[in-house]
Amino acid sequence: DIQMTQSPSSLSASVGDRVTITCRASQGIRNDLGWYQQKPGKAPKRLIYAASSLQSGVPSRFSGSGSGTEFTLTISSLQPEDFATYYCLQHNSYPKTFGQGTKVEIK
Amino acid sequence: QVQLVQSGAEVKKPGASVKVSCKASGYTFTSYDINWVRQATGQGLEWMGWMNPNSGNTGYAQKFQGRVTMTRNTSISTAYMELSSLRSEDTAVYYCARVSMVRGGIGGIDYWGQGTLVTVSS
């Protein structure tokens, strides 16, 4: 199975801050990676697909980069509605695997 | 618009089975795989398996092999996930999710159901 190591597990940031979250795959997964945002009591929502493509309707302050084994989700200027938990998901091979999640909290 | 609407919350006793439904609308049900993902309270997301609604073919994570069955009824665009021999550790929110098409790949998840809470308690 491909292991996805996500870091940090949590972070505190202020509105307007630039935030970066990383996922590392235990083996190369091309660009078969998505990023998801989840708010309490809600289903996850996809932000980024194919590692760097912005999902329709998602604000442009979200961006993704990377290929192979190292991937990054960046929020260029954190907004109040961005406080949530973020997950990466690899879909290069079965079983699909998620990162452990990053909780973004208000500083 | 794509919608996945799941059945309501369930409370089950240890050893029992639960069957969760997921009704799809807004797209051609048989054209996209369905995945099932679960999330225990305060925990991360755990992928359980996939189903091709057209063929009925399935694949399950090793952890759930022998306990999970994913099926569908194409006439009503509904997918089902049945989990047997329930134990307290199976208490979680269960999500169905649609898989986006990817050329030459197995596809990521693009749309999610609202989730179904399954509580296992004696």
mmCIF file of N, CA, C and O in Angstrom, chain A residues 5-106:
data_model
loop_
_atom_site.group_PDB
_atom_site.id
_atom_site.type_symbol
_atom_site.label_atom_id
_atom_site.label_comp_id
_atom_site.label_asym_id
_atom_site.label_seq_id
_atom_site.Cartn_x
_atom_site.Cartn_y
_atom_site.Cartn_z
ATOM 1 N N THR A 5 2.144 10.612 3.915
ATOM 2 C CA THR A 5 2.542 11.281 5.152
ATOM 3 C C THR A 5 2.280 12.770 5.001
ATOM 4 O O THR A 5 2.925 13.438 4.182
ATOM 5 N N GLN A 6 1.347 13.263 5.772
ATOM 6 C CA GLN A 6 0.918 14.670 5.658
ATOM 7 C C GLN A 6 1.459 15.451 6.841
ATOM 8 O O GLN A 6 1.437 14.979 7.980
ATOM 9 N N SER A 7 1.933 16.675 6.569
ATOM 10 C CA SER A 7 2.450 17.521 7.642
ATOM 11 C C SER A 7 2.165 18.981 7.353
ATOM 12 O O SER A 7 2.062 19.385 6.182
ATOM 13 N N PRO A 8 2.007 19.804 8.428
ATOM 14 C CA PRO A 8 1.937 19.361 9.815
ATOM 15 C C PRO A 8 0.580 18.741 10.118
ATOM 16 O O PRO A 8 -0.322 18.794 9.285
ATOM 17 N N SER A 9 0.402 18.176 11.294
ATOM 18 C CA SER A 9 -0.900 17.634 11.664
ATOM 19 C C SER A 9 -1.858 18.755 12.067
ATOM 20 O O SER A 9 -3.075 18.612 11.955
ATOM 21 N N SER A 10 -1.305 19.854 12.532
ATOM 22 C CA SER A 10 -2.116 21.032 12.832
ATOM 23 C C SER A 10 -1.244 22.270 12.744
ATOM 24 O O SER A 10 -0.006 22.182 12.822
ATOM 25 N N LEU A 11 -1.897 23.408 12.547
ATOM 26 C CA LEU A 11 -1.180 24.666 12.532
ATOM 27 C C LEU A 11 -2.129 25.772 12.964
ATOM 28 O O LEU A 11 -3.358 25.673 12.769
ATOM 29 N N SER A 12 -1.543 26.810 13.535
ATOM 30 C CA SER A 12 -2.295 28.001 13.904
ATOM 31 C C SER A 12 -1.832 29.146 13.009
ATOM 32 O O SER A 12 -0.619 29.340 12.847
ATOM 33 N N ALA A 13 -2.771 29.841 12.446
ATOM 34 C CA ALA A 13 -2.433 30.925 11.535
ATOM 35 C C ALA A 13 -3.455 32.046 11.655
ATOM 36 O O ALA A 13 -4.568 31.835 12.161
ATOM 37 N N SER A 14 -3.060 33.204 11.176
ATOM 38 C CA SER A 14 -3.937 34.382 11.219
ATOM 39 C C SER A 14 -4.529 34.650 9.856
ATOM 40 O O SER A 14 -3.970 34.225 8.827
ATOM 41 N N VAL A 15 -5.640 35.340 9.845
ATOM 42 C CA VAL A 15 -6.234 35.759 8.575
ATOM 43 C C VAL A 15 -5.201 36.569 7.801
ATOM 44 O O VAL A 15 -4.517 37.431 8.350
ATOM 45 N N GLY A 16 -5.056 36.226 6.538
ATOM 46 C CA GLY A 16 -4.092 36.887 5.676
ATOM 47 C C GLY A 16 -2.771 36.152 5.545
ATOM 48 O O GLY A 16 -1.970 36.462 4.651
ATOM 49 N N ASP A 17 -2.520 35.182 6.408
ATOM 50 C CA ASP A 17 -1.268 34.422 6.357
ATOM 51 C C ASP A 17 -1.229 33.506 5.132
ATOM 52 O O ASP A 17 -2.258 33.080 4.615
ATOM 53 N N ARG A 18 -0.016 33.198 4.726
ATOM 54 C CA ARG A 18 0.215 32.181 3.696
ATOM 55 C C ARG A 18 0.431 30.855 4.422
ATOM 56 O O ARG A 18 1.220 30.779 5.365
ATOM 57 N N VAL A 19 -0.269 29.825 3.972
ATOM 58 C CA VAL A 19 -0.227 28.525 4.643
ATOM 59 C C VAL A 19 0.183 27.456 3.639
ATOM 60 O O VAL A 19 -0.312 27.440 2.497
ATOM 61 N N THR A 20 1.081 26.574 4.069
ATOM 62 C CA THR A 20 1.536 25.487 3.199
ATOM 63 C C THR A 20 1.402 24.164 3.931
ATOM 64 O O THR A 20 1.820 24.028 5.090
ATOM 65 N N ILE A 21 0.804 23.189 3.261
ATOM 66 C CA ILE A 21 0.618 21.829 3.780
ATOM 67 C C ILE A 21 1.276 20.872 2.791
ATOM 68 O O ILE A 21 1.158 21.051 1.571
ATOM 69 N N THR A 22 1.950 19.860 3.333
ATOM 70 C CA THR A 22 2.710 18.937 2.483
ATOM 71 C C THR A 22 2.217 17.504 2.636
ATOM 72 O O THR A 22 1.844 17.074 3.732
ATOM 73 N N CYS A 23 2.202 16.786 1.541
ATOM 74 C CA CYS A 23 1.966 15.328 1.547
ATOM 75 C C CYS A 23 3.109 14.645 0.828
ATOM 76 O O CYS A 23 3.483 15.061 -0.288
ATOM 77 N N ARG A 24 3.661 13.619 1.462
ATOM 78 C CA ARG A 24 4.709 12.807 0.841
ATOM 79 C C ARG A 24 4.199 11.393 0.648
ATOM 80 O O ARG A 24 3.659 10.796 1.577
ATOM 81 N N ALA A 25 4.401 10.875 -0.556
ATOM 82 C CA ALA A 25 3.986 9.510 -0.871
ATOM 83 C C ALA A 25 5.157 8.560 -0.689
ATOM 84 O O ALA A 25 6.313 8.918 -0.980
ATOM 85 N N SER A 26 4.867 7.353 -0.259
ATOM 86 C CA SER A 26 5.931 6.380 -0.005
ATOM 87 C C SER A 26 6.531 5.837 -1.299
ATOM 88 O O SER A 26 7.596 5.193 -1.268
ATOM 89 N N GLN A 27 5.855 6.058 -2.411
ATOM 90 C CA GLN A 27 6.409 5.750 -3.729
ATOM 91 C C GLN A 27 5.779 6.692 -4.731
ATOM 92 O O GLN A 27 4.796 7.371 -4.424
ATOM 93 N N GLY A 28 6.366 6.757 -5.919
ATOM 94 C CA GLY A 28 5.895 7.719 -6.903
ATOM 95 C C GLY A 28 4.458 7.483 -7.328
ATOM 96 O O GLY A 28 4.052 6.341 -7.587
ATOM 97 N N ILE A 29 3.680 8.557 -7.389
ATOM 98 C CA ILE A 29 2.271 8.458 -7.768
ATOM 99 C C ILE A 29 1.929 9.398 -8.926
ATOM 100 O O ILE A 29 0.766 9.798 -9.114
ATOM 101 N N ARG A 30 2.937 9.777 -9.719
ATOM 102 C CA ARG A 30 2.729 10.729 -10.833
ATOM 103 C C ARG A 30 2.083 11.985 -10.251
ATOM 104 O O ARG A 30 2.632 12.577 -9.314
ATOM 105 N N ASN A 31 0.953 12.380 -10.814
ATOM 106 C CA ASN A 31 0.202 13.513 -10.254
ATOM 107 C C ASN A 31 -1.196 13.067 -9.818
ATOM 108 O O ASN A 31 -2.154 13.851 -9.834
ATOM 109 N N ASP A 32 -1.308 11.815 -9.404
ATOM 110 C CA ASP A 32 -2.611 11.232 -9.045
ATOM 111 C C ASP A 32 -2.965 11.572 -7.600
ATOM 112 O O ASP A 32 -3.078 10.688 -6.728
ATOM 113 N N LEU A 33 -3.175 12.849 -7.359
ATOM 114 C CA LEU A 33 -3.407 13.328 -6.003
ATOM 115 C C LEU A 33 -4.440 14.442 -5.994
ATOM 116 O O LEU A 33 -4.441 15.301 -6.876
ATOM 117 N N GLY A 34 -5.314 14.390 -4.996
ATOM 118 C CA GLY A 34 -6.276 15.464 -4.788
ATOM 119 C C GLY A 34 -6.162 16.000 -3.378
ATOM 120 O O GLY A 34 -5.662 15.321 -2.472
ATOM 121 N N TRP A 35 -6.620 17.259 -3.224
ATOM 122 C CA TRP A 35 -6.678 17.891 -1.900
ATOM 123 C C TRP A 35 -8.134 18.189 -1.568
ATOM 124 O O TRP A 35 -8.906 18.637 -2.405
ATOM 125 N N TYR A 36 -8.475 17.976 -0.300
ATOM 126 C CA TYR A 36 -9.860 18.127 0.166
ATOM 127 C C TYR A 36 -9.896 18.982 1.421
ATOM 128 O O TYR A 36 -8.989 18.906 2.266
ATOM 129 N N GLN A 37 -10.964 19.752 1.532
ATOM 130 C CA GLN A 37 -11.223 20.550 2.723
ATOM 131 C C GLN A 37 -12.443 19.960 3.424
ATOM 132 O O GLN A 37 -13.446 19.669 2.764
ATOM 133 N N GLN A 38 -12.363 19.801 4.730
ATOM 134 C CA GLN A 38 -13.502 19.310 5.480
ATOM 135 C C GLN A 38 -13.774 20.209 6.684
ATOM 136 O O GLN A 38 -12.882 20.473 7.479
ATOM 137 N N LYS A 39 -15.010 20.667 6.787
ATOM 138 C CA LYS A 39 -15.444 21.445 7.944
ATOM 139 C C LYS A 39 -16.245 20.541 8.874
ATOM 140 O O LYS A 39 -16.810 19.534 8.420
ATOM 141 N N PRO A 40 -16.302 20.870 10.168
ATOM 142 C CA PRO A 40 -16.957 19.992 11.146
ATOM 143 C C PRO A 40 -18.385 19.637 10.748
ATOM 144 O O PRO A 40 -19.179 20.512 10.373
ATOM 145 N N GLY A 41 -18.684 18.349 10.801
ATOM 146 C CA GLY A 41 -20.027 17.867 10.504
ATOM 147 C C GLY A 41 -20.391 17.841 9.037
ATOM 148 O O GLY A 41 -21.544 17.559 8.693
ATOM 149 N N LYS A 42 -19.431 18.113 8.164
ATOM 150 C CA LYS A 42 -19.691 18.161 6.724
ATOM 151 C C LYS A 42 -18.840 17.153 5.980
ATOM 152 O O LYS A 42 -17.809 16.699 6.477
ATOM 153 N N ALA A 43 -19.284 16.808 4.780
ATOM 154 C CA ALA A 43 -18.484 15.948 3.919
ATOM 155 C C ALA A 43 -17.287 16.725 3.372
ATOM 156 O O ALA A 43 -17.344 17.958 3.253
ATOM 157 N N PRO A 44 -16.221 16.029 3.025
ATOM 158 C CA PRO A 44 -15.090 16.710 2.384
ATOM 159 C C PRO A 44 -15.516 17.331 1.056
ATOM 160 O O PRO A 44 -16.483 16.902 0.421
ATOM 161 N N LYS A 45 -14.737 18.336 0.666
ATOM 162 C CA LYS A 45 -14.967 19.038 -0.604
ATOM 163 C C LYS A 45 -13.635 19.079 -1.339
ATOM 164 O O LYS A 45 -12.610 19.443 -0.745
ATOM 165 N N ARG A 46 -13.655 18.717 -2.618
ATOM 166 C CA ARG A 46 -12.393 18.728 -3.355
ATOM 167 C C ARG A 46 -12.004 20.155 -3.739
ATOM 168 O O ARG A 46 -12.812 20.911 -4.265
ATOM 169 N N LEU A 47 -10.726 20.472 -3.502
ATOM 170 C CA LEU A 47 -10.169 21.779 -3.864
ATOM 171 C C LEU A 47 -9.290 21.686 -5.106
ATOM 172 O O LEU A 47 -9.330 22.573 -5.974
ATOM 173 N N ILE A 48 -8.469 20.643 -5.142
ATOM 174 C CA ILE A 48 -7.446 20.482 -6.168
ATOM 175 C C ILE A 48 -7.517 19.049 -6.691
ATOM 176 O O ILE A 48 -7.684 18.100 -5.910
ATOM 177 N N TYR A 49 -7.398 18.879 -8.005
ATOM 178 C CA TYR A 49 -7.276 17.549 -8.576
ATOM 179 C C TYR A 49 -6.053 17.503 -9.478
ATOM 180 O O TYR A 49 -5.527 18.552 -9.869
ATOM 181 N N ALA A 50 -5.606 16.291 -9.776
ATOM 182 C CA ALA A 50 -4.390 16.105 -10.585
ATOM 183 C C ALA A 50 -3.243 16.953 -10.046
ATOM 184 O O ALA A 50 -2.485 17.552 -10.803
ATOM 185 N N ALA A 51 -3.138 17.003 -8.746
ATOM 186 C CA ALA A 51 -2.057 17.663 -7.985
ATOM 187 C C ALA A 51 -2.043 19.182 -8.064
ATOM 188 O O ALA A 51 -1.676 19.846 -7.081
ATOM 189 N N SER A 52 -2.458 19.751 -9.202
ATOM 190 C CA SER A 52 -2.291 21.200 -9.353
ATOM 191 C C SER A 52 -3.447 21.896 -10.053
ATOM 192 O O SER A 52 -3.377 23.105 -10.287
ATOM 193 N N SER A 53 -4.500 21.178 -10.393
ATOM 194 C CA SER A 53 -5.636 21.786 -11.091
ATOM 195 C C SER A 53 -6.705 22.205 -10.091
ATOM 196 O O SER A 53 -7.111 21.415 -9.231
ATOM 197 N N LEU A 54 -7.156 23.442 -10.231
ATOM 198 C CA LEU A 54 -8.131 24.005 -9.300
ATOM 199 C C LEU A 54 -9.532 23.523 -9.661
ATOM 200 O O LEU A 54 -9.967 23.669 -10.817
ATOM 201 N N GLN A 55 -10.223 22.969 -8.691
ATOM 202 C CA GLN A 55 -11.599 22.541 -8.902
ATOM 203 C C GLN A 55 -12.455 23.770 -9.222
ATOM 204 O O GLN A 55 -12.278 24.840 -8.620
ATOM 205 N N SER A 56 -13.383 23.600 -10.151
ATOM 206 C CA SER A 56 -14.285 24.686 -10.521
ATOM 207 C C SER A 56 -15.005 25.236 -9.282
ATOM 208 O O SER A 56 -15.506 24.477 -8.448
ATOM 209 N N GLY A 57 -15.022 26.552 -9.164
ATOM 210 C CA GLY A 57 -15.722 27.195 -8.059
ATOM 211 C C GLY A 57 -14.877 27.416 -6.820
ATOM 212 O O GLY A 57 -15.322 28.087 -5.877
ATOM 213 N N VAL A 58 -13.681 26.898 -6.797
ATOM 214 C CA VAL A 58 -12.792 27.044 -5.640
ATOM 215 C C VAL A 58 -11.980 28.334 -5.809
ATOM 216 O O VAL A 58 -11.449 28.589 -6.895
ATOM 217 N N PRO A 59 -11.864 29.131 -4.752
ATOM 218 C CA PRO A 59 -11.129 30.405 -4.865
ATOM 219 C C PRO A 59 -9.682 30.208 -5.300
ATOM 220 O O PRO A 59 -9.040 29.220 -4.937
ATOM 221 N N SER A 60 -9.181 31.175 -6.039
ATOM 222 C CA SER A 60 -7.835 31.062 -6.605
ATOM 223 C C SER A 60 -6.731 31.199 -5.560
ATOM 224 O O SER A 60 -5.556 31.006 -5.888
ATOM 225 N N ARG A 61 -7.060 31.524 -4.329
ATOM 226 C CA ARG A 61 -6.030 31.570 -3.279
ATOM 227 C C ARG A 61 -5.527 30.156 -2.938
ATOM 228 O O ARG A 61 -4.491 30.010 -2.301
ATOM 229 N N PHE A 62 -6.275 29.138 -3.363
ATOM 230 C CA PHE A 62 -5.828 27.761 -3.176
ATOM 231 C C PHE A 62 -5.024 27.326 -4.405
ATOM 232 O O PHE A 62 -5.441 27.564 -5.542
ATOM 233 N N SER A 63 -3.892 26.686 -4.165
ATOM 234 C CA SER A 63 -3.112 26.141 -5.269
ATOM 235 C C SER A 63 -2.415 24.871 -4.814
ATOM 236 O O SER A 63 -2.156 24.670 -3.613
ATOM 237 N N GLY A 64 -2.129 24.014 -5.776
ATOM 238 C CA GLY A 64 -1.430 22.773 -5.492
ATOM 239 C C GLY A 64 -0.245 22.621 -6.413
ATOM 240 O O GLY A 64 -0.238 23.146 -7.540
ATOM 241 N N SER A 65 0.769 21.927 -5.937
ATOM 242 C CA SER A 65 1.946 21.679 -6.766
ATOM 243 C C SER A 65 2.537 20.330 -6.390
ATOM 244 O O SER A 65 2.182 19.729 -5.366
ATOM 245 N N GLY A 66 3.450 19.871 -7.248
ATOM 246 C CA GLY A 66 4.156 18.628 -6.965
ATOM 247 C C GLY A 66 3.858 17.527 -7.952
ATOM 248 O O GLY A 66 2.878 17.583 -8.712
ATOM 249 N N SER A 67 4.712 16.537 -7.915
ATOM 250 C CA SER A 67 4.569 15.353 -8.758
ATOM 251 C C SER A 67 5.504 14.292 -8.214
ATOM 252 O O SER A 67 6.523 14.628 -7.598
ATOM 253 N N GLY A 68 5.147 13.040 -8.426
ATOM 254 C CA GLY A 68 6.013 11.968 -7.943
ATOM 255 C C GLY A 68 5.734 11.619 -6.503
ATOM 256 O O GLY A 68 4.803 10.872 -6.210
ATOM 257 N N THR A 69 6.537 12.140 -5.584
ATOM 258 C CA THR A 69 6.365 11.784 -4.175
ATOM 259 C C THR A 69 6.097 12.961 -3.253
ATOM 260 O O THR A 69 5.755 12.752 -2.077
ATOM 261 N N GLU A 70 6.278 14.186 -3.721
ATOM 262 C CA GLU A 70 6.106 15.335 -2.839
ATOM 263 C C GLU A 70 5.106 16.329 -3.406
ATOM 264 O O GLU A 70 5.217 16.749 -4.565
ATOM 265 N N PHE A 71 4.128 16.699 -2.570
ATOM 266 C CA PHE A 71 3.020 17.538 -3.000
ATOM 267 C C PHE A 71 2.746 18.604 -1.948
ATOM 268 O O PHE A 71 2.923 18.372 -0.742
ATOM 269 N N THR A 72 2.271 19.756 -2.438
ATOM 270 C CA THR A 72 2.018 20.878 -1.554
ATOM 271 C C THR A 72 0.679 21.510 -1.883
ATOM 272 O O THR A 72 0.341 21.685 -3.050
ATOM 273 N N LEU A 73 -0.056 21.845 -0.823
ATOM 274 C CA LEU A 73 -1.249 22.685 -0.937
ATOM 275 C C LEU A 73 -0.894 24.020 -0.298
ATOM 276 O O LEU A 73 -0.408 24.054 0.843
ATOM 277 N N THR A 74 -1.140 25.102 -1.025
ATOM 278 C CA THR A 74 -0.857 26.440 -0.513
ATOM 279 C C THR A 74 -2.135 27.266 -0.511
ATOM 280 O O THR A 74 -2.902 27.247 -1.478
ATOM 281 N N ILE A 75 -2.347 27.957 0.608
ATOM 282 C CA ILE A 75 -3.405 28.971 0.688
ATOM 283 C C ILE A 75 -2.674 30.303 0.756
ATOM 284 O O ILE A 75 -1.948 30.570 1.722
ATOM 285 N N SER A 76 -2.851 31.130 -0.256
ATOM 286 C CA SER A 76 -1.988 32.318 -0.374
ATOM 287 C C SER A 76 -2.310 33.388 0.665
ATOM 288 O O SER A 76 -1.425 34.084 1.157
ATOM 289 N N SER A 77 -3.572 33.520 1.016
ATOM 290 C CA SER A 77 -3.989 34.512 2.003
ATOM 291 C C SER A 77 -5.193 33.932 2.750
ATOM 292 O O SER A 77 -6.309 33.951 2.239
ATOM 293 N N LEU A 78 -4.953 33.408 3.920
ATOM 294 C CA LEU A 78 -5.959 32.669 4.667
ATOM 295 C C LEU A 78 -7.171 33.546 4.993
ATOM 296 O O LEU A 78 -7.031 34.686 5.453
ATOM 297 N N GLN A 79 -8.343 33.027 4.717
ATOM 298 C CA GLN A 79 -9.593 33.724 4.999
ATOM 299 C C GLN A 79 -10.335 33.029 6.143
ATOM 300 O O GLN A 79 -10.085 31.840 6.408
ATOM 301 N N PRO A 80 -11.254 33.726 6.807
ATOM 302 C CA PRO A 80 -11.954 33.114 7.952
ATOM 303 C C PRO A 80 -12.634 31.789 7.605
ATOM 304 O O PRO A 80 -12.661 30.864 8.430
ATOM 305 N N GLU A 81 -13.148 31.680 6.381
ATOM 306 C CA GLU A 81 -13.860 30.462 5.999
ATOM 307 C C GLU A 81 -12.923 29.288 5.683
ATOM 308 O O GLU A 81 -13.385 28.176 5.413
ATOM 309 N N ASP A 82 -11.606 29.545 5.711
ATOM 310 C CA ASP A 82 -10.639 28.489 5.382
ATOM 311 C C ASP A 82 -10.224 27.670 6.602
ATOM 312 O O ASP A 82 -9.479 26.693 6.456
ATOM 313 N N PHE A 83 -10.668 28.061 7.779
ATOM 314 C CA PHE A 83 -10.321 27.294 8.972
ATOM 315 C C PHE A 83 -11.109 25.985 8.936
ATOM 316 O O PHE A 83 -12.340 25.973 8.980
ATOM 317 N N ALA A 84 -10.352 24.883 8.800
ATOM 318 C CA ALA A 84 -10.931 23.577 8.508
ATOM 319 C C ALA A 84 -9.808 22.545 8.594
ATOM 320 O O ALA A 84 -8.669 22.882 8.933
ATOM 321 N N THR A 85 -10.145 21.287 8.264
ATOM 322 C CA THR A 85 -9.132 20.235 8.171
ATOM 323 C C THR A 85 -8.944 19.880 6.704
ATOM 324 O O THR A 85 -9.928 19.787 5.949
ATOM 325 N N TYR A 86 -7.696 19.692 6.321
ATOM 326 C CA TYR A 86 -7.345 19.423 4.928
ATOM 327 C C TYR A 86 -6.715 18.035 4.813
ATOM 328 O O TYR A 86 -5.920 17.628 5.670
ATOM 329 N N TYR A 87 -7.104 17.320 3.753
ATOM 330 C CA TYR A 87 -6.590 15.973 3.494
ATOM 331 C C TYR A 87 -6.097 15.860 2.056
ATOM 332 O O TYR A 87 -6.702 16.430 1.141
ATOM 333 N N CYS A 88 -5.031 15.084 1.872
ATOM 334 C CA CYS A 88 -4.653 14.676 0.532
ATOM 335 C C CYS A 88 -5.145 13.231 0.320
ATOM 336 O O CYS A 88 -5.356 12.492 1.272
ATOM 337 N N LEU A 89 -5.352 12.869 -0.932
ATOM 338 C CA LEU A 89 -5.777 11.525 -1.317
ATOM 339 C C LEU A 89 -5.011 11.093 -2.554
ATOM 340 O O LEU A 89 -5.050 11.791 -3.572
ATOM 341 N N GLN A 90 -4.321 9.952 -2.467
ATOM 342 C CA GLN A 90 -3.659 9.413 -3.659
ATOM 343 C C GLN A 90 -4.594 8.398 -4.324
ATOM 344 O O GLN A 90 -5.232 7.577 -3.671
ATOM 345 N N HIS A 91 -4.675 8.497 -5.634
ATOM 346 C CA HIS A 91 -5.493 7.551 -6.406
ATOM 347 C C HIS A 91 -4.672 6.954 -7.546
ATOM 348 O O HIS A 91 -5.170 6.713 -8.644
ATOM 349 N N ASN A 92 -3.388 6.726 -7.259
ATOM 350 C CA ASN A 92 -2.520 6.101 -8.259
ATOM 351 C C ASN A 92 -2.731 4.591 -8.302
ATOM 352 O O ASN A 92 -2.656 3.978 -9.375
ATOM 353 N N SER A 93 -2.972 4.004 -7.145
ATOM 354 C CA SER A 93 -3.180 2.560 -7.084
ATOM 355 C C SER A 93 -4.058 2.226 -5.887
ATOM 356 O O SER A 93 -4.177 3.007 -4.937
ATOM 357 N N TYR A 94 -4.669 1.053 -5.969
ATOM 358 C CA TYR A 94 -5.498 0.575 -4.860
ATOM 359 C C TYR A 94 -4.620 -0.080 -3.796
ATOM 360 O O TYR A 94 -3.633 -0.735 -4.131
ATOM 361 N N PRO A 95 -4.968 0.042 -2.517
ATOM 362 C CA PRO A 95 -6.067 0.860 -2.029
ATOM 363 C C PRO A 95 -5.730 2.347 -2.077
ATOM 364 O O PRO A 95 -4.592 2.736 -1.846
ATOM 365 N N LYS A 96 -6.720 3.168 -2.388
ATOM 366 C CA LYS A 96 -6.520 4.606 -2.283
ATOM 367 C C LYS A 96 -6.212 4.934 -0.819
ATOM 368 O O LYS A 96 -6.746 4.275 0.090
ATOM 369 N N THR A 97 -5.376 5.926 -0.590
ATOM 370 C CA THR A 97 -4.999 6.266 0.767
ATOM 371 C C THR A 97 -4.997 7.771 0.976
ATOM 372 O O THR A 97 -4.584 8.540 0.080
ATOM 373 N N PHE A 98 -5.437 8.161 2.167
ATOM 374 C CA PHE A 98 -5.483 9.557 2.562
ATOM 375 C C PHE A 98 -4.289 9.896 3.452
ATOM 376 O O PHE A 98 -3.756 9.032 4.177
ATOM 377 N N GLY A 99 -3.895 11.165 3.408
ATOM 378 C CA GLY A 99 -3.014 11.667 4.439
ATOM 379 C C GLY A 99 -3.787 11.735 5.762
ATOM 380 O O GLY A 99 -5.016 11.625 5.790
ATOM 381 N N GLN A 100 -3.059 11.970 6.841
ATOM 382 C CA GLN A 100 -3.671 11.941 8.176
ATOM 383 C C GLN A 100 -4.488 13.185 8.484
ATOM 384 O O GLN A 100 -5.239 13.214 9.457
ATOM 385 N N GLY A 101 -4.339 14.218 7.668
ATOM 386 C CA GLY A 101 -5.094 15.449 7.856
ATOM 387 C C GLY A 101 -4.280 16.547 8.522
ATOM 388 O O GLY A 101 -3.373 16.275 9.314
ATOM 389 N N THR A 102 -4.610 17.788 8.181
ATOM 390 C CA THR A 102 -4.005 18.967 8.785
ATOM 391 C C THR A 102 -5.129 19.882 9.244
ATOM 392 O O THR A 102 -5.935 20.334 8.422
ATOM 393 N N LYS A 103 -5.189 20.132 10.541
ATOM 394 C CA LYS A 103 -6.211 21.020 11.069
ATOM 395 C C LYS A 103 -5.659 22.431 11.104
ATOM 396 O O LYS A 103 -4.638 22.701 11.748
ATOM 397 N N VAL A 104 -6.313 23.353 10.416
ATOM 398 C CA VAL A 104 -5.900 24.749 10.363
ATOM 399 C C VAL A 104 -6.779 25.526 11.330
ATOM 400 O O VAL A 104 -8.011 25.610 11.148
ATOM 401 N N GLU A 105 -6.141 26.075 12.352
ATOM 402 C CA GLU A 105 -6.873 26.762 13.418
ATOM 403 C C GLU A 105 -6.532 28.246 13.440
ATOM 404 O O GLU A 105 -5.480 28.670 12.930
ATOM 405 N N ILE A 106 -7.399 28.996 14.091
ATOM 406 C CA ILE A 106 -7.205 30.444 14.191
ATOM 407 C C ILE A 106 -6.176 30.752 15.270
ATOM 408 O O ILE A 106 -6.241 30.232 16.382
#
